[in-house]
CSV table of C-alpha atoms (C1' of nucleotides) in Angstrom, one decimal:
chain,number,residue,atom,x,y,z
A,1,MET,CA,-36.9,-11.9,-22.7
A,2,THR,CA,-35.6,-14.9,-20.8
A,3,GLU,CA,-37.0,-14.0,-17.3
A,4,THR,CA,-40.4,-15.3,-16.5
A,5,LYS,CA,-41.4,-14.1,-13.1
A,6,ALA,CA,-38.5,-12.3,-11.5
A,7,ASP,CA,-38.1,-9.0,-13.3
A,8,GLN,CA,-34.3,-8.9,-13.5
A,9,PRO,CA,-32.9,-6.8,-16.4
A,10,ALA,CA,-31.3,-10.0,-17.6
A,11,GLY,CA,-27.9,-8.4,-17.5
A,12,GLU,CA,-27.4,-8.7,-13.7
A,13,ALA,CA,-28.9,-11.4,-11.4
A,14,LYS,CA,-27.7,-10.1,-8.0
A,15,PRO,CA,-30.2,-10.0,-5.2
A,16,ARG,CA,-31.1,-13.0,-3.2
A,17,ARG,CA,-33.6,-13.8,-0.4
A,18,ARG,CA,-31.8,-13.1,2.9
A,19,GLN,CA,-32.9,-14.2,6.4
A,20,ALA,CA,-32.4,-12.1,9.5
A,21,ARG,CA,-29.5,-14.5,10.4
A,22,GLY,CA,-27.9,-13.8,7.0
A,23,GLU,CA,-28.1,-10.0,7.5
A,24,ARG,CA,-26.5,-10.4,10.9
A,25,ARG,CA,-23.7,-12.5,9.4
A,26,ILE,CA,-23.1,-9.9,6.7
A,27,GLN,CA,-22.7,-7.2,9.4
A,28,GLN,CA,-20.3,-9.5,11.4
A,29,LEU,CA,-18.3,-10.1,8.3
A,30,LEU,CA,-18.1,-6.4,7.3
A,31,ASP,CA,-17.0,-5.5,10.9
A,32,ALA,CA,-14.4,-8.2,10.8
A,33,ALA,CA,-13.3,-7.0,7.4
A,34,ALA,CA,-13.0,-3.4,8.6
A,35,SER,CA,-10.8,-4.6,11.4
A,36,VAL,CA,-8.5,-6.7,9.3
A,37,PHE,CA,-8.3,-4.1,6.5
A,38,CYS,CA,-7.2,-1.5,9.1
A,39,ARG,CA,-4.6,-3.9,10.5
A,40,ALA,CA,-3.2,-5.2,7.2
A,41,GLY,CA,-4.5,-3.1,4.4
A,42,TYR,CA,-6.7,-4.5,1.6
A,43,ALA,CA,-4.1,-6.6,-0.2
A,44,GLY,CA,-2.6,-7.9,3.0
A,45,ALA,CA,-6.0,-9.0,4.4
A,46,SER,CA,-6.8,-12.6,3.6
A,47,THR,CA,-10.4,-13.7,3.2
A,48,ASN,CA,-9.7,-16.6,5.6
A,49,ALA,CA,-8.5,-14.1,8.2
A,50,ILE,CA,-11.7,-12.1,7.8
A,51,ALA,CA,-13.8,-15.2,8.2
A,52,ARG,CA,-11.8,-16.3,11.2
A,53,GLU,CA,-12.2,-12.8,12.8
A,54,ALA,CA,-15.9,-13.0,12.2
A,55,GLY,CA,-16.0,-16.5,13.7
A,56,VAL,CA,-17.3,-18.3,10.6
A,57,SER,CA,-15.8,-20.6,8.0
A,58,PRO,CA,-14.4,-19.4,4.6
A,59,GLY,CA,-17.3,-21.1,2.9
A,60,THR,CA,-19.8,-19.1,4.9
A,61,LEU,CA,-18.1,-15.9,3.9
A,62,TYR,CA,-18.6,-16.8,0.2
A,63,GLN,CA,-22.3,-17.4,0.9
A,64,PHE,CA,-22.6,-13.6,1.2
A,65,PHE,CA,-19.9,-12.1,-1.0
A,66,PRO,CA,-18.9,-13.3,-4.5
A,67,ASN,CA,-15.3,-12.4,-3.9
A,68,LYS,CA,-12.9,-10.4,-1.8
A,69,GLU,CA,-13.3,-7.2,-3.7
A,70,ALA,CA,-17.1,-7.2,-3.2
A,71,ILE,CA,-16.4,-7.1,0.6
A,72,ALA,CA,-14.5,-3.9,0.2
A,73,VAL,CA,-17.1,-2.4,-2.2
A,74,GLU,CA,-20.0,-3.1,0.1
A,75,LEU,CA,-18.0,-1.8,3.1
A,76,GLY,CA,-17.2,1.3,1.2
A,77,GLU,CA,-20.8,1.8,0.2
A,78,ARG,CA,-22.1,1.4,3.8
A,79,LEU,CA,-19.4,3.9,5.0
A,80,THR,CA,-20.3,6.5,2.4
A,81,HIS,CA,-23.9,6.1,3.2
A,82,ARG,CA,-23.3,6.4,6.9
A,83,MET,CA,-21.1,9.5,6.3
A,84,ARG,CA,-23.8,11.2,4.3
A,85,GLU,CA,-26.6,10.5,6.8
A,86,ALA,CA,-24.3,11.5,9.8
A,87,HIS,CA,-23.2,14.8,8.4
A,88,GLY,CA,-25.7,15.7,5.7
A,89,VAL,CA,-24.3,16.9,2.4
A,90,LEU,CA,-21.1,17.8,4.4
A,91,PHE,CA,-20.4,21.1,2.6
A,92,THR,CA,-23.2,23.2,1.1
A,93,PRO,CA,-23.0,26.5,-0.8
A,94,GLU,CA,-24.0,28.4,2.3
A,95,TYR,CA,-20.6,27.6,3.8
A,96,ALA,CA,-19.2,29.9,1.2
A,97,SER,CA,-20.4,32.9,3.2
A,98,LEU,CA,-18.6,31.9,6.4
A,99,PRO,CA,-15.1,33.3,7.2
A,100,LEU,CA,-12.4,30.8,6.4
A,101,ASP,CA,-11.8,29.8,10.0
A,102,ARG,CA,-15.4,28.9,10.6
A,103,MET,CA,-15.8,27.1,7.3
A,104,LEU,CA,-12.8,24.9,8.1
A,105,ASP,CA,-14.2,24.1,11.4
A,106,ALA,CA,-17.6,23.2,9.8
A,107,VAL,CA,-16.0,21.0,7.2
A,108,VAL,CA,-12.9,19.5,9.0
A,109,ASP,CA,-14.4,18.7,12.4
A,110,PRO,CA,-17.2,16.3,11.2
A,111,MET,CA,-14.8,14.8,8.7
A,112,VAL,CA,-12.2,14.1,11.3
A,113,GLU,CA,-14.8,12.8,13.8
A,114,PHE,CA,-16.1,10.4,11.2
A,115,ASN,CA,-12.7,9.1,10.2
A,116,CYS,CA,-11.7,8.6,13.8
A,117,GLN,CA,-14.7,6.4,14.4
A,118,ASN,CA,-14.3,4.6,11.0
A,119,PRO,CA,-10.6,4.4,10.4
A,120,VAL,CA,-11.1,1.8,7.7
A,121,PHE,CA,-12.5,4.6,5.5
A,122,LEU,CA,-9.0,6.1,5.1
A,123,THR,CA,-7.6,2.6,4.4
A,124,LEU,CA,-10.1,2.1,1.6
A,125,ILE,CA,-9.8,5.5,0.1
A,126,HIS,CA,-6.0,5.5,0.3
A,127,SER,CA,-6.0,2.1,-1.5
A,128,GLY,CA,-2.5,2.1,-2.8
A,129,ASP,CA,-3.1,-1.6,-3.3
A,130,ILE,CA,-6.7,-2.1,-4.3
A,131,PRO,CA,-6.8,-3.7,-7.7
A,132,GLY,CA,-8.8,-3.0,-10.8
A,133,LEU,CA,-12.5,-2.9,-10.5
A,134,MET,CA,-12.6,-1.5,-7.1
A,135,THR,CA,-11.4,1.7,-8.8
A,136,GLU,CA,-14.9,2.3,-10.1
A,137,ASP,CA,-16.3,2.5,-6.6
A,138,HIS,CA,-13.3,4.2,-5.1
A,139,ASP,CA,-13.1,6.8,-7.8
A,140,ALA,CA,-16.8,7.4,-7.6
A,141,LEU,CA,-16.3,8.5,-4.0
A,142,HIS,CA,-13.1,10.4,-4.8
A,143,VAL,CA,-14.6,12.2,-7.7
A,144,ALA,CA,-17.8,13.0,-5.8
A,145,LEU,CA,-15.9,14.5,-2.9
A,146,GLN,CA,-13.6,16.5,-5.2
A,147,ALA,CA,-16.5,17.8,-7.2
A,148,ARG,CA,-18.1,19.1,-4.1
A,149,LEU,CA,-14.9,20.7,-3.1
A,150,GLU,CA,-14.5,22.3,-6.6
A,151,GLU,CA,-18.1,23.5,-6.4
A,152,LEU,CA,-17.5,25.1,-3.0
A,153,ILE,CA,-14.3,26.8,-4.1
A,154,GLY,CA,-16.1,28.1,-7.2
A,155,PHE,CA,-18.7,29.7,-4.9
A,156,ILE,CA,-16.1,31.3,-2.8
A,157,GLN,CA,-13.8,32.5,-5.5
A,158,PRO,CA,-15.6,32.6,-8.9
A,159,ALA,CA,-12.7,34.5,-10.5
A,160,LEU,CA,-10.5,31.4,-10.3
A,161,PRO,CA,-9.9,29.8,-13.7
A,162,PRO,CA,-11.5,26.4,-13.8
A,163,GLU,CA,-8.2,24.7,-14.4
A,164,ARG,CA,-6.8,26.3,-11.4
A,165,ARG,CA,-9.9,25.5,-9.4
A,166,THR,CA,-9.5,21.8,-10.2
A,167,ARG,CA,-5.9,21.9,-9.1
A,168,THR,CA,-6.8,23.7,-5.9
A,169,ALA,CA,-9.5,21.1,-5.1
A,170,THR,CA,-7.0,18.2,-5.8
A,171,MET,CA,-4.5,19.9,-3.6
A,172,VAL,CA,-6.9,20.4,-0.7
A,173,PHE,CA,-8.1,16.8,-1.0
A,174,SER,CA,-4.5,15.5,-0.9
A,175,LEU,CA,-3.4,17.8,1.9
A,176,PHE,CA,-6.4,16.8,3.9
A,177,LYS,CA,-5.7,13.1,3.5
A,178,ALA,CA,-2.1,13.6,4.6
A,179,GLY,CA,-3.2,15.5,7.7
A,180,LEU,CA,-5.9,13.0,8.5
A,181,GLU,CA,-3.3,10.2,8.5
A,182,LEU,CA,-1.3,12.1,11.1
A,183,VAL,CA,-4.5,12.8,13.1
A,184,LEU,CA,-5.4,9.1,13.1
A,185,ALA,CA,-1.8,8.1,14.0
A,186,HIS,CA,-2.0,10.0,17.3
A,187,GLU,CA,-4.3,10.0,20.3
A,188,GLY,CA,-5.7,12.3,23.0
A,189,GLY,CA,-4.0,15.7,23.2
A,190,GLU,CA,-1.6,15.0,20.4
A,191,ARG,CA,-4.5,14.1,18.1
A,192,ALA,CA,-6.2,17.4,19.0
A,193,ALA,CA,-3.0,19.3,18.3
A,194,TYR,CA,-2.7,17.7,14.9
A,195,ILE,CA,-6.3,18.6,14.1
A,196,GLU,CA,-5.3,22.2,14.7
A,197,GLU,CA,-2.2,21.8,12.5
A,198,LEU,CA,-4.4,20.3,9.8
A,199,LYS,CA,-6.8,23.3,9.9
A,200,ALA,CA,-3.8,25.7,10.0
A,201,SER,CA,-2.3,24.1,6.9
A,202,LEU,CA,-5.5,24.3,5.0
A,203,HIS,CA,-6.0,27.9,6.1
A,204,GLY,CA,-2.6,28.8,5.1
A,205,TYR,CA,-3.0,27.3,1.7
A,206,LEU,CA,-6.5,28.6,1.0
A,207,ALA,CA,-6.3,32.1,2.4
A,208,PRO,CA,-4.2,33.6,-0.4
A,209,ILE,CA,-6.3,31.8,-3.0
A,210,ILE,CA,-9.7,32.9,-1.9
A,211,GLY,CA,-8.5,36.3,-0.8
A,212,ALA,CA,-9.3,36.1,2.8
A,213,GLU,CA,-8.5,39.1,5.0
A,214,THR,CA,-7.5,37.1,8.1
A,215,PRO,CA,-3.7,36.8,8.0
A,216,SER,CA,-3.5,33.6,10.1
A,217,ARG,CA,-5.5,31.2,12.1
A,218,THR,CA,-6.1,31.9,15.8
A,219,PRO,CA,-6.7,28.7,17.8
B,1,MET,CA,37.6,-15.4,18.8
B,2,THR,CA,36.4,-17.8,16.2
B,3,GLU,CA,37.7,-16.0,13.1
B,4,THR,CA,41.2,-16.8,11.9
B,5,LYS,CA,42.0,-14.7,8.9
B,6,ALA,CA,39.0,-12.7,7.9
B,7,ASP,CA,38.4,-10.1,10.6
B,8,GLN,CA,34.6,-10.3,10.8
B,9,PRO,CA,33.0,-9.3,14.1
B,10,ALA,CA,31.6,-12.9,14.3
B,11,GLY,CA,28.1,-11.4,14.5
B,12,GLU,CA,27.7,-10.7,10.8
B,13,ALA,CA,29.3,-12.5,7.9
B,14,LYS,CA,28.1,-10.5,5.0
B,15,PRO,CA,30.7,-9.3,2.4
B,16,ARG,CA,31.8,-11.6,-0.4
B,17,ARG,CA,34.2,-11.4,-3.2
B,18,ARG,CA,32.5,-9.9,-6.3
B,19,GLN,CA,33.7,-9.8,-9.8
B,20,ALA,CA,33.0,-7.0,-12.2
B,21,ARG,CA,30.3,-9.1,-13.8
B,22,GLY,CA,28.6,-9.5,-10.4
B,23,GLU,CA,28.6,-5.7,-9.8
B,24,ARG,CA,27.0,-5.2,-13.2
B,25,ARG,CA,24.3,-7.8,-12.4
B,26,ILE,CA,23.6,-6.1,-9.1
B,27,GLN,CA,23.1,-2.8,-10.9
B,28,GLN,CA,20.8,-4.5,-13.5
B,29,LEU,CA,18.8,-6.1,-10.7
B,30,LEU,CA,18.4,-2.9,-8.8
B,31,ASP,CA,17.3,-1.0,-11.9
B,32,ALA,CA,14.8,-3.7,-12.6
B,33,ALA,CA,13.6,-3.7,-9.0
B,34,ALA,CA,13.1,0.1,-9.1
B,35,SER,CA,11.0,-0.3,-12.3
B,36,VAL,CA,8.9,-3.1,-10.9
B,37,PHE,CA,8.5,-1.4,-7.5
B,38,CYS,CA,7.3,1.7,-9.2
B,39,ARG,CA,4.8,-0.2,-11.3
B,40,ALA,CA,3.4,-2.6,-8.6
B,41,GLY,CA,4.6,-1.4,-5.2
B,42,TYR,CA,6.9,-3.4,-2.9
B,43,ALA,CA,4.4,-6.1,-1.9
B,44,GLY,CA,3.0,-6.4,-5.4
B,45,ALA,CA,6.4,-6.9,-7.0
B,46,SER,CA,7.5,-10.5,-7.3
B,47,THR,CA,11.1,-11.5,-7.2
B,48,ASN,CA,10.6,-13.6,-10.3
B,49,ALA,CA,9.3,-10.4,-12.1
B,50,ILE,CA,12.3,-8.5,-11.0
B,51,ALA,CA,14.6,-11.2,-12.3
B,52,ARG,CA,12.7,-11.4,-15.6
B,53,GLU,CA,12.9,-7.6,-16.0
B,54,ALA,CA,16.7,-7.8,-15.4
B,55,GLY,CA,17.0,-10.7,-17.9
B,56,VAL,CA,18.3,-13.2,-15.5
B,57,SER,CA,16.9,-16.3,-13.7
B,58,PRO,CA,15.4,-16.3,-10.2
B,59,GLY,CA,18.4,-18.3,-9.0
B,60,THR,CA,20.8,-15.6,-10.2
B,61,LEU,CA,18.9,-12.9,-8.3
B,62,TYR,CA,19.5,-14.9,-5.1
B,63,GLN,CA,23.2,-15.1,-5.7
B,64,PHE,CA,23.3,-11.4,-4.9
B,65,PHE,CA,20.4,-10.8,-2.5
B,66,PRO,CA,19.5,-13.0,0.5
B,67,ASN,CA,15.9,-12.1,0.2
B,68,LYS,CA,13.4,-9.7,-1.3
B,69,GLU,CA,13.6,-7.2,1.5
B,70,ALA,CA,17.4,-6.9,1.0
B,71,ILE,CA,16.7,-5.6,-2.5
B,72,ALA,CA,14.6,-2.8,-1.2
B,73,VAL,CA,17.1,-2.0,1.5
B,74,GLU,CA,20.0,-1.8,-0.9
B,75,LEU,CA,18.0,0.2,-3.4
B,76,GLY,CA,17.0,2.6,-0.6
B,77,GLU,CA,20.7,2.9,0.6
B,78,ARG,CA,21.9,3.7,-2.9
B,79,LEU,CA,19.1,6.3,-3.4
B,80,THR,CA,19.8,8.1,-0.2
B,81,HIS,CA,23.5,8.1,-1.0
B,82,ARG,CA,22.8,9.5,-4.4
B,83,MET,CA,20.5,12.1,-2.9
B,84,ARG,CA,23.1,13.3,-0.5
B,85,GLU,CA,25.9,13.5,-3.0
B,86,ALA,CA,23.7,15.2,-5.6
B,87,HIS,CA,22.4,17.9,-3.4
B,88,GLY,CA,24.8,18.0,-0.4
B,89,VAL,CA,23.3,18.2,3.0
B,90,LEU,CA,20.1,19.5,1.3
B,91,PHE,CA,19.2,22.0,4.0
B,92,THR,CA,21.8,23.7,6.1
B,93,PRO,CA,21.5,26.3,8.9
B,94,GLU,CA,22.4,29.1,6.5
B,95,TYR,CA,19.1,28.5,4.8
B,96,ALA,CA,17.5,29.9,8.0
B,97,SER,CA,18.6,33.4,7.0
B,98,LEU,CA,16.8,33.3,3.6
B,99,PRO,CA,13.3,34.7,3.2
B,100,LEU,CA,10.7,31.9,3.2
B,101,ASP,CA,10.1,32.0,-0.5
B,102,ARG,CA,13.7,31.6,-1.3
B,103,MET,CA,14.2,28.9,1.3
B,104,LEU,CA,11.3,26.9,-0.1
B,105,ASP,CA,12.8,27.2,-3.6
B,106,ALA,CA,16.2,26.1,-2.3
B,107,VAL,CA,14.8,23.1,-0.5
B,108,VAL,CA,11.8,22.0,-2.6
B,109,ASP,CA,13.3,22.3,-6.1
B,110,PRO,CA,16.2,19.9,-5.7
B,111,MET,CA,14.0,17.5,-3.8
B,112,VAL,CA,11.3,17.5,-6.5
B,113,GLU,CA,14.0,17.2,-9.2
B,114,PHE,CA,15.5,14.2,-7.4
B,115,ASN,CA,12.1,12.5,-6.9
B,116,CYS,CA,11.1,13.0,-10.6
B,117,GLN,CA,14.3,11.3,-11.7
B,118,ASN,CA,14.0,8.6,-9.1
B,119,PRO,CA,10.3,8.0,-8.6
B,120,VAL,CA,10.9,4.7,-6.8
B,121,PHE,CA,12.2,6.7,-3.9
B,122,LEU,CA,8.6,7.8,-3.0
B,123,THR,CA,7.4,4.3,-3.5
B,124,LEU,CA,9.9,3.0,-0.9
B,125,ILE,CA,9.4,5.9,1.6
B,126,HIS,CA,5.7,5.7,1.4
B,127,SER,CA,5.8,1.9,2.0
B,128,GLY,CA,2.3,1.4,3.1
B,129,ASP,CA,3.0,-2.3,2.5
B,130,ILE,CA,6.7,-2.9,3.4
B,131,PRO,CA,6.8,-5.5,6.2
B,132,GLY,CA,8.7,-5.6,9.4
B,133,LEU,CA,12.5,-5.3,9.2
B,134,MET,CA,12.5,-2.8,6.4
B,135,THR,CA,11.2,-0.4,8.9
B,136,GLU,CA,14.6,0.0,10.4
B,137,ASP,CA,16.1,1.3,7.2
B,138,HIS,CA,13.0,3.2,6.1
B,139,ASP,CA,12.7,4.8,9.5
B,140,ALA,CA,16.4,5.6,9.5
B,141,LEU,CA,15.8,7.8,6.5
B,142,HIS,CA,12.5,9.2,7.7
B,143,VAL,CA,13.9,10.1,11.1
B,144,ALA,CA,17.1,11.6,9.6
B,145,LEU,CA,15.1,13.9,7.2
B,146,GLN,CA,12.7,14.9,9.9
B,147,ALA,CA,15.5,15.6,12.3
B,148,ARG,CA,17.1,17.9,9.7
B,149,LEU,CA,13.8,19.6,9.3
B,150,GLU,CA,13.3,20.1,13.0
B,151,GLU,CA,16.9,21.5,13.2
B,152,LEU,CA,16.2,24.0,10.5
B,153,ILE,CA,12.9,25.0,12.0
B,154,GLY,CA,14.7,25.4,15.4
B,155,PHE,CA,17.1,27.8,13.7
B,156,ILE,CA,14.4,29.9,12.1
B,157,GLN,CA,12.1,30.1,15.1
B,158,PRO,CA,13.9,29.3,18.4
B,159,ALA,CA,10.9,30.4,20.4
B,160,LEU,CA,8.9,27.4,19.3
B,161,PRO,CA,8.4,24.8,22.1
B,162,PRO,CA,10.2,21.6,21.2
B,163,GLU,CA,7.0,19.6,21.2
B,164,ARG,CA,5.4,22.0,18.7
B,165,ARG,CA,8.6,22.0,16.7
B,166,THR,CA,8.3,18.2,16.3
B,167,ARG,CA,4.7,18.5,15.2
B,168,THR,CA,5.6,21.2,12.7
B,169,ALA,CA,8.4,19.0,11.2
B,170,THR,CA,6.1,16.0,11.0
B,171,MET,CA,3.4,18.1,9.4
B,172,VAL,CA,5.8,19.6,6.8
B,173,PHE,CA,7.1,16.2,6.0
B,174,SER,CA,3.7,14.8,5.5
B,175,LEU,CA,2.4,17.7,3.4
B,176,PHE,CA,5.5,17.5,1.3
B,177,LYS,CA,5.0,13.8,0.6
B,178,ALA,CA,1.4,14.5,-0.4
B,179,GLY,CA,2.3,17.3,-2.7
B,180,LEU,CA,5.1,15.3,-4.2
B,181,GLU,CA,2.7,12.5,-5.1
B,182,LEU,CA,0.6,15.0,-7.0
B,183,VAL,CA,3.7,16.4,-8.7
B,184,LEU,CA,4.8,12.9,-9.9
B,185,ALA,CA,1.3,12.1,-11.0
B,186,HIS,CA,1.4,14.9,-13.6
B,187,GLU,CA,3.6,15.9,-16.4
B,188,GLY,CA,4.9,19.0,-18.2
B,189,GLY,CA,3.0,22.2,-17.4
B,190,GLU,CA,0.6,20.5,-15.0
B,191,ARG,CA,3.6,19.2,-13.1
B,192,ALA,CA,5.1,22.7,-12.9
B,193,ALA,CA,1.8,24.1,-11.7
B,194,TYR,CA,1.6,21.5,-8.9
B,195,ILE,CA,5.2,22.3,-7.8
B,196,GLU,CA,4.0,25.9,-7.3
B,197,GLU,CA,1.0,24.7,-5.4
B,198,LEU,CA,3.2,22.6,-3.2
B,199,LYS,CA,5.4,25.5,-2.4
B,200,ALA,CA,2.4,27.7,-1.8
B,201,SER,CA,0.9,25.2,0.6
B,202,LEU,CA,4.2,24.9,2.6
B,203,HIS,CA,4.5,28.7,2.5
B,204,GLY,CA,1.0,29.1,3.8
B,205,TYR,CA,1.5,26.6,6.6
B,206,LEU,CA,4.9,27.8,7.7
B,207,ALA,CA,4.6,31.6,7.3
B,208,PRO,CA,2.4,32.1,10.5
B,209,ILE,CA,4.6,29.7,12.5
B,210,ILE,CA,8.0,31.3,11.7
B,211,GLY,CA,6.5,34.8,11.7
B,212,ALA,CA,7.4,35.7,8.1
B,213,GLU,CA,6.3,39.2,6.9
B,214,THR,CA,5.4,38.2,3.4
B,215,PRO,CA,1.7,37.7,3.3
B,216,SER,CA,1.6,35.2,0.4
B,217,ARG,CA,3.7,33.6,-2.2
B,218,THR,CA,4.2,35.5,-5.5
B,219,PRO,CA,4.9,33.1,-8.4
C,1,DG,C1',46.7,-25.0,-18.2
C,2,DG,C1',44.6,-26.1,-13.9
C,3,DC,C1',41.6,-25.1,-10.1
C,4,DA,C1',38.7,-22.8,-6.9
C,5,DA,C1',35.5,-19.4,-6.6
C,6,DA,C1',32.0,-16.6,-8.6
C,7,DC,C1',28.3,-16.6,-11.7
C,8,DA,C1',24.1,-18.5,-14.1
C,9,DC,C1',20.3,-21.5,-14.8
C,10,DG,C1',15.4,-23.1,-14.1
C,11,DA,C1',12.6,-26.8,-12.3
C,12,DG,C1',10.3,-27.1,-8.3
C,13,DC,C1',9.4,-27.0,-3.0
C,14,DG,C1',6.6,-25.5,0.8
C,15,DA,C1',3.5,-22.0,2.2
C,16,DC,C1',-0.2,-19.2,1.6
C,17,DC,C1',-3.9,-17.2,-1.1
C,18,DG,C1',-8.7,-16.6,-3.1
C,19,DC,C1',-12.2,-19.5,-3.7
C,20,DT,C1',-15.1,-24.1,-4.4
C,21,DC,C1',-17.9,-28.0,-3.4
C,22,DG,C1',-20.2,-31.6,-1.2
C,23,DC,C1',-22.9,-32.3,2.6
C,24,DG,C1',-25.1,-31.5,7.0
C,25,DT,C1',-28.2,-28.0,9.7
C,26,DT,C1',-31.5,-24.3,10.5
C,27,DT,C1',-35.3,-21.5,9.1
C,28,DC,C1',-39.3,-20.1,6.4
C,29,DT,C1',-43.6,-21.4,4.1
C,30,DC,C1',-47.7,-23.9,3.2
D,1,DG,C1',-44.7,-31.9,9.3
D,2,DA,C1',-42.9,-31.8,4.9
D,3,DG,C1',-40.3,-29.6,1.3
D,4,DA,C1',-37.4,-25.9,-0.2
D,5,DA,C1',-34.3,-22.5,0.4
D,6,DA,C1',-30.9,-20.2,3.1
D,7,DC,C1',-27.2,-21.0,6.1
D,8,DG,C1',-22.9,-23.3,7.7
D,9,DC,C1',-18.9,-26.1,7.5
D,10,DG,C1',-13.9,-27.2,6.3
D,11,DA,C1',-11.0,-30.0,3.4
D,12,DG,C1',-8.9,-28.9,-0.4
D,13,DC,C1',-8.1,-27.2,-5.5
D,14,DG,C1',-5.5,-24.4,-8.6
D,15,DG,C1',-2.4,-20.8,-8.6
D,16,DT,C1',1.3,-17.5,-7.2
D,17,DC,C1',4.9,-16.3,-4.2
D,18,DG,C1',9.6,-16.2,-2.1
D,19,DC,C1',13.1,-18.9,-2.3
D,20,DT,C1',16.4,-23.4,-2.9
D,21,DC,C1',19.3,-26.7,-5.0
D,22,DG,C1',21.8,-29.5,-8.2
D,23,DT,C1',24.3,-28.7,-12.0
D,24,DG,C1',26.8,-26.5,-15.6
D,25,DT,C1',29.7,-22.2,-17.3
D,26,DT,C1',32.8,-18.2,-16.8
D,27,DT,C1',36.5,-15.8,-14.4
D,28,DG,C1',40.6,-14.6,-11.7
D,29,DC,C1',44.9,-16.3,-10.0
D,30,DC,C1',49.2,-19.3,-9.7
DNA sequence: GGCAAACACGAGCGACCGCTCGCGTTTCTC
DNA sequence: GAGAAACGCGAGCGGTCGCTCGTGTTTGCC
């Protein structure tokens, strides 16, 4: 027992007294980071550029984050938290009783909405470049979402072998990411059209698997 | 007219006498680059690492390529050339008369085969990180493939408005890329299974659009 | 065999990166 | 109001990167 007053588990000494000013700076820095990550990707974003965008010096940035990766991790955590509180659990077992069209609306629309307002989320989750440790956090989100998906698919079509169910969830996740990129790459009417295409593609893929009676999607 | 003997268009003075040894080195360097690009991505691959992998010094590398980007461009050109000569025009109008199942087999199988043997192709075409000028070359391939796709879709379903046809081609291209990534990320039986899933997803998306009678894909 | 051109080397240049450190300023606490 | 802690700054450290350059070796051609 090395600690005397502060009850840290000795393994990690993280938290630190923050003033209101500090919390504001952290938010400024995370906003700046989101902007720069979107523009240049994680690897292409320099910490100096993030500090500049936030209007502070590089030294100030490192008052609040131990390293570049921690910025992405904290940003990711705040985004996932905001996503959960904005749309609840996102997909619950009760969705399984909906017809495929409605279920896709119920799942895809909020997800698209969220990603349009927080485009950095896709940048972080795509992460072709994010190095090592970030994988823990990134995978945590990835695995959690995919587990939800698998669960939902299991409710809808219990006859599916578990191996096939995993593949289906992986596939849906990947197709969704691809469609989402196209949605974010367009604006206005084009964006709306791509949202419909995204739903149509998911419908077309899932309908034969879950044995839906509707032959196609009617927009 | 500034040139006297060599008939260069004055705008570009590129080609240079190469010995057999030089051609061999170029191939070594491109092979090494493909390997390193696959491992680390374009941005993450250092020219020194490419030279080391090829067993030559950094200076030697720059005897044959003016800069890092030129390596990716040349690699891309050789890959597209190899793809064309390996599988012909890849999809021709006559495919339009095939049933959707068979057409997907005819288009997807060679494409998957090629990408499994040349995984660097996806790395280059994905190019979330490739900077500026590379875009010309990358887009050239992207646009060419998508134009072919649009053409084929136009043959199959002439009633589709051109705007919608473009969206469909974009969508198919994107879904295919996403599926291909999953295929390359697995091996053996899993890979074969994902190839089927890829075909199933394309079938599900395209069947309602082109008005196919087959309700689903039978593997 | 001689000579120019092509090939090969590898130390290292300049630029940029993530990050630090010494020191000055603001804010909280008593 | 005094002391401590949090905040803020920016020059610059150590390192990597793309790329160069001076020099030496091999090759093709007469």
